[in-house]
CSV table of C-alpha atoms in Angstrom, one decimal:
chain,number,residue,atom,x,y,z
A,1,LEU,CA,0.0,0.0,0.0
A,2,SER,CA,2.8,2.4,0.8
A,3,ALA,CA,4.5,1.9,-2.6
A,4,LEU,CA,1.1,2.4,-4.3
A,5,GLU,CA,0.5,5.7,-2.2
A,6,ASN,CA,4.0,7.0,-3.1
A,7,ALA,CA,3.3,6.4,-6.7
A,8,TRP,CA,-0.1,8.0,-6.5
A,9,ARG,CA,1.4,11.1,-4.9
A,10,ALA,CA,4.5,11.3,-7.2
A,11,PRO,CA,2.9,13.6,-9.8
A,12,TYR,CA,2.1,16.1,-7.2
A,13,ALA,CA,5.8,16.2,-6.3
A,14,GLY,CA,6.8,17.0,-9.9
A,15,LYS,CA,7.2,13.4,-11.4
A,16,ARG,CA,5.7,12.9,-14.9
A,17,ILE,CA,3.2,10.0,-14.9
A,18,ASP,CA,0.5,9.8,-17.7
A,19,VAL,CA,-3.1,10.1,-16.6
A,20,GLU,CA,-3.8,6.5,-18.0
A,21,GLU,CA,-1.2,5.1,-15.8
A,22,ARG,CA,-2.6,7.0,-12.9
A,23,GLU,CA,-6.0,5.6,-13.5
A,24,MET,CA,-4.6,2.1,-13.5
A,25,LEU,CA,-2.8,2.9,-10.2
A,26,CYS,CA,-6.1,4.3,-8.9
A,27,SER,CA,-7.8,0.8,-9.7
A,28,GLY,CA,-5.2,-0.9,-7.7
A,29,LEU,CA,-5.5,1.4,-4.9
A,30,CYS,CA,-9.3,1.1,-4.8
A,31,ALA,CA,-8.9,-2.7,-4.9
A,32,VAL,CA,-6.8,-2.5,-1.7
A,33,LEU,CA,-9.1,0.0,-0.1
A,34,ILE,CA,-12.3,-2.1,-0.6
A,35,SER,CA,-10.5,-4.8,1.4
A,36,PHE,CA,-10.3,-2.4,4.5
A,37,PRO,CA,-13.0,-2.6,7.1
A,38,GLN,CA,-16.1,-0.7,5.9
A,39,ASP,CA,-15.9,1.9,8.7
A,40,GLN,CA,-12.4,3.0,7.0
A,41,TRP,CA,-13.7,3.3,3.6
A,42,ALA,CA,-14.8,7.0,3.7
A,43,THR,CA,-11.6,8.2,5.2
A,44,SER,CA,-9.4,6.0,2.9
A,45,VAL,CA,-11.2,7.3,-0.2
A,46,ASP,CA,-10.9,10.9,1.1
A,47,ASN,CA,-7.1,10.4,1.6
A,48,LEU,CA,-6.9,9.0,-2.0
A,49,ALA,CA,-8.7,12.0,-3.4
A,50,ARG,CA,-7.1,14.7,-1.2
A,51,PRO,CA,-4.1,15.5,-3.5
A,52,VAL,CA,-6.5,15.5,-6.5
A,53,ILE,CA,-8.9,18.1,-4.9
A,54,THR,CA,-6.0,20.2,-3.7
A,55,CYS,CA,-4.5,20.2,-7.2
A,56,LEU,CA,-7.9,21.1,-8.5
A,57,ASN,CA,-8.1,24.0,-6.3
A,58,ILE,CA,-4.6,25.3,-7.2
A,59,VAL,CA,-5.0,24.8,-10.8
A,60,SER,CA,-8.4,26.3,-11.0
A,61,LYS,CA,-7.0,29.5,-9.4
A,62,GLU,CA,-4.3,29.5,-12.1
A,63,ALA,CA,-6.9,29.1,-14.7
A,64,ASP,CA,-8.9,32.0,-13.3
A,65,LEU,CA,-5.9,34.3,-13.6
A,66,SER,CA,-4.7,33.0,-17.0
A,67,LYS,CA,-5.4,34.7,-20.3
A,68,GLY,CA,-5.6,33.6,-23.9
A,69,ASP,CA,-3.2,31.0,-25.1
A,70,SER,CA,-1.9,30.0,-21.7
A,71,THR,CA,-5.3,28.7,-20.7
A,72,GLY,CA,-5.1,25.5,-22.9
A,73,PRO,CA,-2.5,23.5,-20.8
A,74,ILE,CA,-4.2,24.6,-17.6
A,75,LEU,CA,-7.6,23.4,-18.8
A,76,ILE,CA,-6.0,20.0,-19.9
A,77,ARG,CA,-4.5,19.7,-16.3
A,78,LEU,CA,-7.9,20.5,-14.9
A,79,SER,CA,-9.6,17.9,-17.0
A,80,ASN,CA,-7.1,15.3,-16.1
A,81,GLU,CA,-7.5,15.7,-12.5
A,82,ILE,CA,-11.3,15.6,-12.8
A,83,ARG,CA,-10.8,12.5,-14.8
A,84,LEU,CA,-8.9,11.0,-11.9
A,85,LEU,CA,-11.6,12.0,-9.5
A,86,ALA,CA,-14.2,10.2,-11.6
A,87,ALA,CA,-11.8,7.2,-11.7
A,88,ILE,CA,-11.7,7.1,-7.9
A,89,VAL,CA,-15.4,6.9,-7.8
A,90,HIS,CA,-15.7,4.4,-10.6
A,91,HIS,CA,-13.0,2.1,-9.4
A,92,PHE,CA,-14.2,2.2,-5.7
A,93,MET,CA,-17.7,1.3,-6.9
A,94,THR,CA,-16.5,-1.5,-9.0
A,95,ALA,CA,-13.5,-3.0,-7.1
A,96,LYS,CA,-13.9,-6.7,-6.4
A,97,GLY,CA,-14.1,-7.6,-2.7
A,98,ASP,CA,-13.6,-11.0,-1.0
A,99,LYS,CA,-17.2,-10.7,0.1
A,100,VAL,CA,-20.4,-9.3,-1.6
A,101,ILE,CA,-20.7,-5.6,-0.7
A,102,ASP,CA,-24.0,-3.8,-1.0
A,103,ILE,CA,-23.7,-0.9,-3.6
A,104,SER,CA,-25.3,1.4,-1.1
A,105,ASP,CA,-22.6,0.9,1.4
A,106,ARG,CA,-20.0,1.8,-1.2
A,107,SER,CA,-22.1,4.9,-2.2
A,108,LYS,CA,-22.1,6.0,1.5
A,109,ALA,CA,-18.4,5.9,1.7
A,110,LEU,CA,-18.1,8.3,-1.3
A,111,ILE,CA,-20.5,11.0,0.2
A,112,PRO,CA,-17.7,12.9,2.0
A,113,LEU,CA,-15.6,12.9,-1.1
A,114,LEU,CA,-18.4,14.3,-3.1
A,115,HIS,CA,-19.0,17.0,-0.5
A,116,SER,CA,-15.4,18.0,-0.4
A,117,SER,CA,-15.0,18.0,-4.2
A,118,TRP,CA,-18.3,19.7,-5.1
A,119,PRO,CA,-17.2,23.4,-4.5
A,120,VAL,CA,-14.1,23.3,-6.8
A,121,LEU,CA,-16.0,21.2,-9.4
A,122,THR,CA,-18.8,23.7,-9.6
A,123,HIS,CA,-16.4,26.6,-9.7
A,124,ILE,CA,-14.5,25.2,-12.6
A,125,ALA,CA,-17.8,24.3,-14.5
A,126,ASP,CA,-19.2,27.8,-13.8
A,127,LYS,CA,-16.0,29.6,-14.8
A,128,HIS,CA,-14.5,27.4,-17.5
A,129,GLY,CA,-17.4,25.3,-18.7
A,130,SER,CA,-19.9,26.1,-21.4
A,131,HIS,CA,-23.0,25.2,-19.4
A,132,THR,CA,-24.4,26.7,-16.2
A,133,VAL,CA,-24.2,24.4,-13.1
A,134,SER,CA,-26.6,24.5,-10.2
């Protein structure tokens, strides 16, 4: 788990890892997390998502301040981080456990993640999206 966590955090420390590889890593981490006791899921998922949400907050501020041509790479970074957030939700919901797990139990574990990510996601959508978000 420690090696997976270090690899997961590496891009936030300046290491270059493609988003596809990060999604595969996310899948492995979620497979480990689902094996934890159910009362640890929400905290574990939140810990997994924390660097993504932090990055989204920082990069969205950069996007707010950028003008013209410099916006493209920033928006790509934002879209990749949103993609990873979606991957966390997807892989956690579909990870195979060693016992049958009720889908509503998995969903409950994601509620704190959705609450913590919603403000930055709506900000990005409002400021840089093409549709109004409510």
